[in-house]
């Protein structure tokens, strides 16, 4: 059951804390950069793990390369069939961000493995 990240606004710099199903928390700071036409993860923090400067793109798991480090994933889907490159894409529903559970990350990894 993917967990939709709620309360994303049009604010070009915003921070959210997200409580994961296992009770731990993750903090994400998102920034819209109008010169690069895109949303970026300024920082994603989980315990001592910090990810910085990752562009938010349409993907079933943007954090797949960290599957052995993080017990969750991050998915972005788009109704408009394009990357989230406008400031209002998340508020308009053109794009949606989800946190994947550990089971969903494992299922996606099995899918990629054939």
Short mmCIF file of N, CA, C and O in Angstrom, two decimals:
data_model
loop_
_atom_site.label_atom_id
_atom_site.label_comp_id
_atom_site.label_asym_id
_atom_site.label_seq_id
_atom_site.Cartn_x
_atom_site.Cartn_y
_atom_site.Cartn_z
N UNK A 1 0.83 -1.18 0.00
CA UNK A 1 0.00 0.00 0.00
C UNK A 1 0.88 1.24 0.00
O UNK A 1 1.45 1.62 1.01
N UNK A 2 1.08 1.83 -1.15
CA UNK A 2 1.87 3.05 -1.25
C UNK A 2 1.21 4.15 -0.43
O UNK A 2 -0.01 4.26 -0.41
N UNK A 3 2.02 4.93 0.23
CA UNK A 3 1.52 6.00 1.09
C UNK A 3 1.76 7.34 0.40
O UNK A 3 2.91 7.74 0.22
N UNK A 4 0.69 8.01 0.02
CA UNK A 4 0.83 9.28 -0.70
C UNK A 4 1.35 10.36 0.25
O UNK A 4 0.90 10.47 1.38
N UNK A 5 2.30 11.13 -0.23
CA UNK A 5 2.79 12.27 0.53
C UNK A 5 1.77 13.39 0.35
O UNK A 5 1.58 13.89 -0.77
N UNK A 6 1.13 13.74 1.43
CA UNK A 6 0.08 14.76 1.41
C UNK A 6 0.67 16.15 1.68
O UNK A 6 1.82 16.28 2.06
N UNK A 7 -0.14 17.14 1.50
CA UNK A 7 0.16 18.52 1.89
C UNK A 7 1.34 19.13 1.15
O UNK A 7 2.01 20.01 1.68
N UNK A 8 1.63 18.68 -0.06
CA UNK A 8 2.62 19.37 -0.87
C UNK A 8 1.95 20.62 -1.42
O UNK A 8 0.86 20.55 -1.97
N UNK A 9 2.59 21.75 -1.23
CA UNK A 9 2.01 23.03 -1.64
C UNK A 9 2.75 23.57 -2.86
O UNK A 9 3.65 22.92 -3.40
N UNK A 10 2.39 24.77 -3.27
CA UNK A 10 3.10 25.45 -4.36
C UNK A 10 4.34 26.19 -3.86
O UNK A 10 5.05 26.80 -4.65
N UNK A 11 4.57 26.16 -2.56
CA UNK A 11 5.73 26.83 -1.98
C UNK A 11 6.99 26.23 -2.61
O UNK A 11 7.16 25.02 -2.62
N UNK A 12 7.90 27.07 -3.14
CA UNK A 12 9.08 26.53 -3.83
C UNK A 12 10.09 25.84 -2.91
O UNK A 12 10.95 25.11 -3.39
N UNK A 13 9.97 26.03 -1.60
CA UNK A 13 10.85 25.34 -0.65
C UNK A 13 9.97 24.87 0.50
O UNK A 13 9.32 25.66 1.17
N UNK A 14 9.94 23.56 0.70
CA UNK A 14 9.09 23.02 1.76
C UNK A 14 9.70 21.77 2.36
O UNK A 14 10.45 21.05 1.71
N UNK A 15 9.36 21.57 3.62
CA UNK A 15 9.91 20.44 4.38
C UNK A 15 8.76 19.66 4.99
O UNK A 15 7.78 20.24 5.46
N UNK A 16 8.89 18.32 4.95
CA UNK A 16 7.88 17.46 5.58
C UNK A 16 8.56 16.33 6.32
O UNK A 16 9.56 15.78 5.86
N UNK A 17 8.00 16.00 7.47
CA UNK A 17 8.40 14.80 8.19
C UNK A 17 7.37 13.74 7.89
O UNK A 17 6.17 14.01 7.89
N UNK A 18 7.83 12.54 7.66
CA UNK A 18 6.93 11.45 7.30
C UNK A 18 7.20 10.27 8.22
O UNK A 18 8.34 9.81 8.33
N UNK A 19 6.16 9.80 8.90
CA UNK A 19 6.29 8.63 9.77
C UNK A 19 6.07 7.38 8.92
O UNK A 19 5.05 7.23 8.27
N UNK A 20 7.06 6.51 8.92
CA UNK A 20 7.02 5.28 8.13
C UNK A 20 6.24 4.19 8.87
O UNK A 20 6.03 4.29 10.08
N UNK A 21 5.79 3.17 8.15
CA UNK A 21 5.00 2.10 8.79
C UNK A 21 5.70 1.42 9.97
O UNK A 21 5.04 0.95 10.89
N UNK A 22 7.04 1.40 9.98
CA UNK A 22 7.75 0.77 11.10
C UNK A 22 7.93 1.71 12.29
O UNK A 22 8.58 1.37 13.26
N UNK A 23 7.38 2.94 12.20
CA UNK A 23 7.46 3.89 13.31
C UNK A 23 8.62 4.86 13.23
O UNK A 23 8.67 5.82 13.99
N UNK A 24 9.58 4.62 12.35
CA UNK A 24 10.69 5.55 12.18
C UNK A 24 10.22 6.72 11.32
O UNK A 24 9.15 6.69 10.73
N UNK A 25 11.05 7.74 11.24
CA UNK A 25 10.64 8.90 10.45
C UNK A 25 11.69 9.26 9.41
O UNK A 25 12.87 8.95 9.53
N UNK A 26 11.19 9.92 8.39
CA UNK A 26 12.01 10.41 7.28
C UNK A 26 11.64 11.87 7.06
O UNK A 26 10.47 12.23 7.16
N UNK A 27 12.63 12.69 6.83
CA UNK A 27 12.36 14.10 6.53
C UNK A 27 12.78 14.37 5.09
O UNK A 27 13.87 13.97 4.66
N UNK A 28 11.91 15.05 4.36
CA UNK A 28 12.22 15.42 2.99
C UNK A 28 12.05 16.93 2.83
O UNK A 28 11.07 17.50 3.31
N UNK A 29 13.05 17.55 2.23
CA UNK A 29 13.00 18.96 1.90
C UNK A 29 13.01 19.03 0.38
O UNK A 29 13.93 18.55 -0.27
N UNK A 30 11.93 19.59 -0.17
CA UNK A 30 11.77 19.70 -1.62
C UNK A 30 11.90 21.15 -2.04
O UNK A 30 11.48 22.05 -1.33
N UNK A 31 12.49 21.34 -3.23
CA UNK A 31 12.66 22.69 -3.75
C UNK A 31 12.31 22.72 -5.23
O UNK A 31 12.72 21.83 -5.98
N UNK A 32 11.55 23.73 -5.62
CA UNK A 32 11.28 23.93 -7.04
C UNK A 32 12.29 24.91 -7.58
O UNK A 32 12.49 25.99 -7.03
N UNK A 33 12.96 24.54 -8.68
CA UNK A 33 13.94 25.42 -9.31
C UNK A 33 13.39 25.85 -10.67
O UNK A 33 13.37 25.05 -11.61
N UNK A 34 12.94 27.11 -10.78
CA UNK A 34 12.33 27.55 -12.04
C UNK A 34 13.32 27.61 -13.21
O UNK A 34 12.92 27.44 -14.36
N UNK A 35 14.59 27.80 -12.94
CA UNK A 35 15.58 27.87 -14.02
C UNK A 35 15.85 26.50 -14.63
O UNK A 35 16.26 26.39 -15.78
N UNK A 36 15.61 25.45 -13.84
CA UNK A 36 15.81 24.09 -14.35
C UNK A 36 14.48 23.38 -14.59
O UNK A 36 14.47 22.19 -14.92
N UNK A 37 13.39 24.10 -14.43
CA UNK A 37 12.05 23.55 -14.66
C UNK A 37 11.87 22.22 -13.96
O UNK A 37 11.58 21.20 -14.58
N UNK A 38 12.05 22.20 -12.65
CA UNK A 38 11.87 20.94 -11.96
C UNK A 38 11.87 21.04 -10.46
O UNK A 38 12.33 22.02 -9.86
N UNK A 39 11.33 19.99 -9.86
CA UNK A 39 11.35 19.80 -8.41
C UNK A 39 12.57 18.95 -8.06
O UNK A 39 12.90 18.00 -8.76
N UNK A 40 13.21 19.29 -6.96
CA UNK A 40 14.41 18.58 -6.50
C UNK A 40 14.27 18.21 -5.04
O UNK A 40 13.62 18.91 -4.27
N UNK A 41 14.87 17.08 -4.68
CA UNK A 41 15.00 16.73 -3.27
C UNK A 41 16.24 17.47 -2.79
O UNK A 41 17.37 17.10 -3.14
N UNK A 42 16.02 18.56 -2.07
CA UNK A 42 17.16 19.29 -1.54
C UNK A 42 17.87 18.41 -0.52
O UNK A 42 19.09 18.32 -0.50
N UNK A 43 17.06 17.73 0.33
CA UNK A 43 17.63 16.73 1.23
C UNK A 43 16.56 15.74 1.64
O UNK A 43 15.39 16.10 1.80
N UNK A 44 16.96 14.49 1.78
CA UNK A 44 16.12 13.43 2.32
C UNK A 44 16.95 12.80 3.42
O UNK A 44 18.06 12.34 3.17
N UNK A 45 16.42 12.82 4.64
CA UNK A 45 17.17 12.33 5.80
C UNK A 45 16.41 11.19 6.47
O UNK A 45 15.22 11.31 6.75
N UNK A 46 17.14 10.10 6.69
CA UNK A 46 16.61 8.95 7.41
C UNK A 46 17.73 8.46 8.32
O UNK A 46 18.72 7.90 7.85
N UNK A 47 17.60 8.72 9.61
CA UNK A 47 18.68 8.37 10.53
C UNK A 47 19.95 9.13 10.15
O UNK A 47 19.94 10.35 10.04
N UNK A 48 21.02 8.39 9.88
CA UNK A 48 22.28 9.03 9.48
C UNK A 48 22.41 9.15 7.96
O UNK A 48 23.36 9.74 7.46
N UNK A 49 21.46 8.57 7.22
CA UNK A 49 21.49 8.63 5.76
C UNK A 49 20.95 9.99 5.29
O UNK A 49 19.89 10.42 5.73
N UNK A 50 21.70 10.65 4.41
CA UNK A 50 21.26 11.92 3.83
C UNK A 50 21.49 11.86 2.32
O UNK A 50 22.58 11.56 1.86
N UNK A 51 20.44 12.16 1.58
CA UNK A 51 20.51 12.24 0.12
C UNK A 51 20.24 13.69 -0.25
O UNK A 51 19.29 14.29 0.25
N UNK A 52 21.07 14.25 -1.12
CA UNK A 52 20.90 15.66 -1.50
C UNK A 52 20.95 15.81 -3.02
O UNK A 52 21.68 15.09 -3.71
N UNK A 53 20.18 16.77 -3.51
CA UNK A 53 20.29 17.20 -4.89
C UNK A 53 19.74 16.24 -5.93
O UNK A 53 20.16 16.27 -7.08
N UNK A 54 18.77 15.43 -5.59
CA UNK A 54 18.19 14.47 -6.55
C UNK A 54 16.95 15.10 -7.19
O UNK A 54 16.07 15.58 -6.51
N UNK A 55 16.90 15.09 -8.51
CA UNK A 55 15.73 15.60 -9.22
C UNK A 55 14.56 14.64 -9.06
O UNK A 55 14.74 13.42 -9.16
N UNK A 56 13.39 15.17 -8.81
CA UNK A 56 12.19 14.34 -8.71
C UNK A 56 11.71 14.07 -10.13
O UNK A 56 11.40 14.99 -10.88
N UNK A 57 11.67 12.80 -10.48
CA UNK A 57 11.26 12.40 -11.83
C UNK A 57 10.24 11.27 -11.72
O UNK A 57 10.11 10.64 -10.68
N UNK A 58 9.54 11.03 -12.80
CA UNK A 58 8.57 9.94 -12.82
C UNK A 58 9.35 8.62 -12.74
O UNK A 58 10.21 8.35 -13.58
N UNK A 59 9.06 7.86 -11.70
CA UNK A 59 9.78 6.60 -11.46
C UNK A 59 9.01 5.76 -10.46
O UNK A 59 8.45 6.29 -9.51
N UNK A 60 9.00 4.43 -10.65
CA UNK A 60 8.36 3.56 -9.65
C UNK A 60 9.15 3.49 -8.34
O UNK A 60 8.62 3.12 -7.32
N UNK A 61 10.44 3.83 -8.37
CA UNK A 61 11.24 3.93 -7.15
C UNK A 61 12.51 4.72 -7.45
O UNK A 61 13.51 4.16 -7.90
N UNK A 62 12.49 6.00 -7.15
CA UNK A 62 13.66 6.87 -7.36
C UNK A 62 14.82 6.50 -6.46
O UNK A 62 15.95 6.87 -6.71
N UNK A 63 14.54 5.75 -5.39
CA UNK A 63 15.58 5.40 -4.42
C UNK A 63 16.04 3.95 -4.56
O UNK A 63 16.63 3.38 -3.64
N UNK A 64 15.78 3.34 -5.72
CA UNK A 64 16.09 1.92 -5.90
C UNK A 64 17.55 1.58 -5.60
O UNK A 64 17.83 0.54 -5.01
N UNK A 65 18.47 2.44 -5.97
CA UNK A 65 19.89 2.14 -5.74
C UNK A 65 20.24 2.07 -4.26
O UNK A 65 21.30 1.55 -3.90
N UNK A 66 19.36 2.54 -3.38
CA UNK A 66 19.60 2.50 -1.94
C UNK A 66 18.75 1.44 -1.25
O UNK A 66 18.53 1.49 -0.04
N UNK A 67 18.26 0.46 -2.01
CA UNK A 67 17.34 -0.55 -1.48
C UNK A 67 17.93 -1.36 -0.33
O UNK A 67 17.19 -1.88 0.50
N UNK A 68 19.25 -1.46 -0.25
CA UNK A 68 19.89 -2.19 0.84
C UNK A 68 20.18 -1.32 2.05
O UNK A 68 20.65 -1.81 3.07
N UNK A 69 19.91 -0.02 1.92
CA UNK A 69 20.17 0.94 3.00
C UNK A 69 18.87 1.45 3.61
O UNK A 69 18.75 1.57 4.82
N UNK A 70 17.90 1.74 2.74
CA UNK A 70 16.64 2.34 3.18
C UNK A 70 15.52 1.31 3.20
O UNK A 70 15.39 0.54 2.25
N UNK A 71 14.68 1.31 4.24
CA UNK A 71 13.55 0.38 4.29
C UNK A 71 12.30 0.93 3.59
O UNK A 71 11.19 0.54 3.90
N UNK A 72 12.49 1.86 2.69
CA UNK A 72 11.37 2.46 1.97
C UNK A 72 11.87 2.93 0.61
O UNK A 72 13.07 2.97 0.33
N UNK A 73 10.94 3.28 -0.24
CA UNK A 73 11.27 3.84 -1.55
C UNK A 73 10.47 5.10 -1.76
O UNK A 73 9.65 5.49 -0.93
N UNK A 74 10.68 5.74 -2.87
CA UNK A 74 9.98 6.97 -3.21
C UNK A 74 9.58 6.91 -4.67
O UNK A 74 10.43 6.75 -5.54
N UNK A 75 8.28 6.95 -4.92
CA UNK A 75 7.76 6.85 -6.28
C UNK A 75 7.10 8.16 -6.68
O UNK A 75 6.54 8.87 -5.85
N UNK A 76 7.18 8.46 -7.96
CA UNK A 76 6.49 9.62 -8.52
C UNK A 76 5.76 9.16 -9.78
O UNK A 76 6.37 8.52 -10.64
N UNK A 77 4.49 9.47 -9.84
CA UNK A 77 3.69 9.15 -11.00
C UNK A 77 3.04 10.42 -11.54
O UNK A 77 2.79 11.35 -10.78
N UNK A 78 2.78 10.43 -12.83
CA UNK A 78 2.25 11.62 -13.47
C UNK A 78 1.02 11.28 -14.30
O UNK A 78 1.06 10.37 -15.12
N UNK A 79 -0.03 12.04 -14.09
CA UNK A 79 -1.23 11.89 -14.92
C UNK A 79 -1.05 12.57 -16.27
O UNK A 79 -1.71 12.24 -17.23
N UNK A 80 -0.13 13.52 -16.31
CA UNK A 80 0.07 14.32 -17.52
C UNK A 80 1.10 13.72 -18.47
O UNK A 80 1.42 14.32 -19.49
N UNK A 81 1.64 12.55 -18.10
CA UNK A 81 2.63 11.85 -18.93
C UNK A 81 3.88 12.68 -19.21
O UNK A 81 4.47 12.64 -20.27
N UNK A 82 4.29 13.45 -18.20
CA UNK A 82 5.53 14.23 -18.28
C UNK A 82 6.12 14.35 -16.89
O UNK A 82 5.47 14.06 -15.89
N UNK A 83 7.37 14.75 -16.84
CA UNK A 83 8.04 14.95 -15.56
C UNK A 83 7.37 16.11 -14.81
O UNK A 83 6.82 17.02 -15.44
N UNK A 84 7.43 16.11 -13.47
CA UNK A 84 6.88 17.25 -12.72
C UNK A 84 7.81 18.47 -12.88
O UNK A 84 8.77 18.63 -12.14
N UNK A 85 7.52 19.29 -13.87
CA UNK A 85 8.42 20.41 -14.18
C UNK A 85 7.76 21.77 -14.00
O UNK A 85 8.32 22.78 -14.41
N UNK A 86 6.58 21.79 -13.40
CA UNK A 86 5.92 23.04 -13.11
C UNK A 86 5.65 23.13 -11.61
O UNK A 86 5.41 22.11 -10.95
N UNK A 87 5.66 24.33 -11.09
CA UNK A 87 5.56 24.53 -9.65
C UNK A 87 4.26 23.99 -9.07
O UNK A 87 4.22 23.52 -7.95
N UNK A 88 3.19 23.99 -9.84
CA UNK A 88 1.90 23.54 -9.31
C UNK A 88 1.57 22.08 -9.67
O UNK A 88 0.44 21.65 -9.48
N UNK A 89 2.52 21.31 -10.14
CA UNK A 89 2.23 19.94 -10.57
C UNK A 89 1.71 19.04 -9.45
O UNK A 89 0.85 18.20 -9.69
N UNK A 90 2.19 19.22 -8.23
CA UNK A 90 1.72 18.36 -7.13
C UNK A 90 0.39 18.85 -6.57
O UNK A 90 -0.46 18.04 -6.20
N UNK A 91 0.17 20.15 -6.56
CA UNK A 91 -1.11 20.66 -6.05
C UNK A 91 -2.23 20.46 -7.06
O UNK A 91 -3.38 20.28 -6.67
N UNK A 92 -1.92 20.47 -8.33
CA UNK A 92 -2.95 20.29 -9.36
C UNK A 92 -3.29 18.82 -9.58
O UNK A 92 -4.28 18.52 -10.24
N UNK A 93 -2.48 17.93 -9.07
CA UNK A 93 -2.71 16.51 -9.28
C UNK A 93 -2.05 15.97 -10.53
O UNK A 93 -2.20 14.80 -10.87
N UNK A 94 -1.30 16.82 -11.24
CA UNK A 94 -0.60 16.36 -12.43
C UNK A 94 0.47 15.34 -12.07
O UNK A 94 0.79 14.45 -12.86
N UNK A 95 1.03 15.45 -10.87
CA UNK A 95 2.04 14.49 -10.38
C UNK A 95 1.73 14.18 -8.92
O UNK A 95 1.16 15.00 -8.20
N UNK A 96 2.13 12.98 -8.50
CA UNK A 96 1.89 12.53 -7.13
C UNK A 96 3.13 11.81 -6.62
O UNK A 96 3.74 11.03 -7.35
N UNK A 97 3.50 12.08 -5.37
CA UNK A 97 4.62 11.40 -4.72
C UNK A 97 4.10 10.39 -3.72
O UNK A 97 3.14 10.65 -3.01
N UNK A 98 4.75 9.23 -3.69
CA UNK A 98 4.38 8.16 -2.76
C UNK A 98 5.62 7.63 -2.05
O UNK A 98 6.70 7.56 -2.64
N UNK A 99 5.44 7.21 -0.82
CA UNK A 99 6.47 6.47 -0.09
C UNK A 99 6.10 5.00 -0.23
O UNK A 99 4.97 4.60 0.02
N UNK A 100 7.07 4.19 -0.66
CA UNK A 100 6.87 2.75 -0.81
C UNK A 100 7.28 2.04 0.48
O UNK A 100 8.28 2.41 1.11
N UNK A 101 6.54 1.02 0.85
CA UNK A 101 6.91 0.21 2.01
C UNK A 101 8.08 -0.70 1.63
O UNK A 101 8.40 -0.87 0.45
N UNK A 102 8.69 -1.32 2.63
CA UNK A 102 9.79 -2.26 2.38
C UNK A 102 9.32 -3.42 1.50
O UNK A 102 10.06 -3.88 0.62
N UNK A 103 8.09 -3.87 1.69
CA UNK A 103 7.55 -4.97 0.88
C UNK A 103 7.41 -4.54 -0.58
O UNK A 103 7.69 -5.33 -1.49
N UNK A 104 6.99 -3.31 -0.81
CA UNK A 104 6.85 -2.81 -2.18
C UNK A 104 8.21 -2.63 -2.85
O UNK A 104 8.37 -2.91 -4.04
N UNK A 105 9.20 -2.20 -2.08
CA UNK A 105 10.56 -2.08 -2.62
C UNK A 105 11.06 -3.46 -3.02
O UNK A 105 11.64 -3.64 -4.10
N UNK A 106 10.83 -4.47 -2.17
CA UNK A 106 11.25 -5.85 -2.49
C UNK A 106 10.52 -6.38 -3.71
O UNK A 106 11.12 -7.03 -4.58
N UNK A 107 9.23 -6.10 -3.82
CA UNK A 107 8.46 -6.55 -4.97
C UNK A 107 8.98 -5.91 -6.26
O UNK A 107 9.11 -6.58 -7.28
N UNK A 108 9.30 -4.63 -6.23
CA UNK A 108 9.83 -3.94 -7.40
C UNK A 108 11.21 -4.51 -7.78
O UNK A 108 11.50 -4.70 -8.96
N UNK A 109 12.02 -4.82 -6.78
CA UNK A 109 13.34 -5.40 -7.03
C UNK A 109 13.20 -6.77 -7.70
O UNK A 109 13.92 -7.08 -8.65
N UNK A 110 12.24 -7.58 -7.23
CA UNK A 110 11.99 -8.88 -7.86
C UNK A 110 11.52 -8.70 -9.30
O UNK A 110 11.93 -9.42 -10.21
N UNK A 111 10.67 -7.72 -9.54
CA UNK A 111 10.18 -7.42 -10.89
C UNK A 111 11.35 -7.08 -11.81
O UNK A 111 11.42 -7.57 -12.93
N UNK A 112 12.27 -6.25 -11.33
CA UNK A 112 13.42 -5.88 -12.16
C UNK A 112 14.33 -7.07 -12.43
O UNK A 112 14.95 -7.15 -13.48
N UNK A 113 14.38 -8.00 -11.48
CA UNK A 113 15.23 -9.18 -11.63
C UNK A 113 14.64 -10.24 -12.55
O UNK A 113 15.32 -11.21 -12.87
N UNK A 114 13.42 -10.05 -12.95
CA UNK A 114 12.79 -11.01 -13.87
C UNK A 114 12.05 -12.02 -13.11
O UNK A 114 11.78 -13.10 -13.26
#
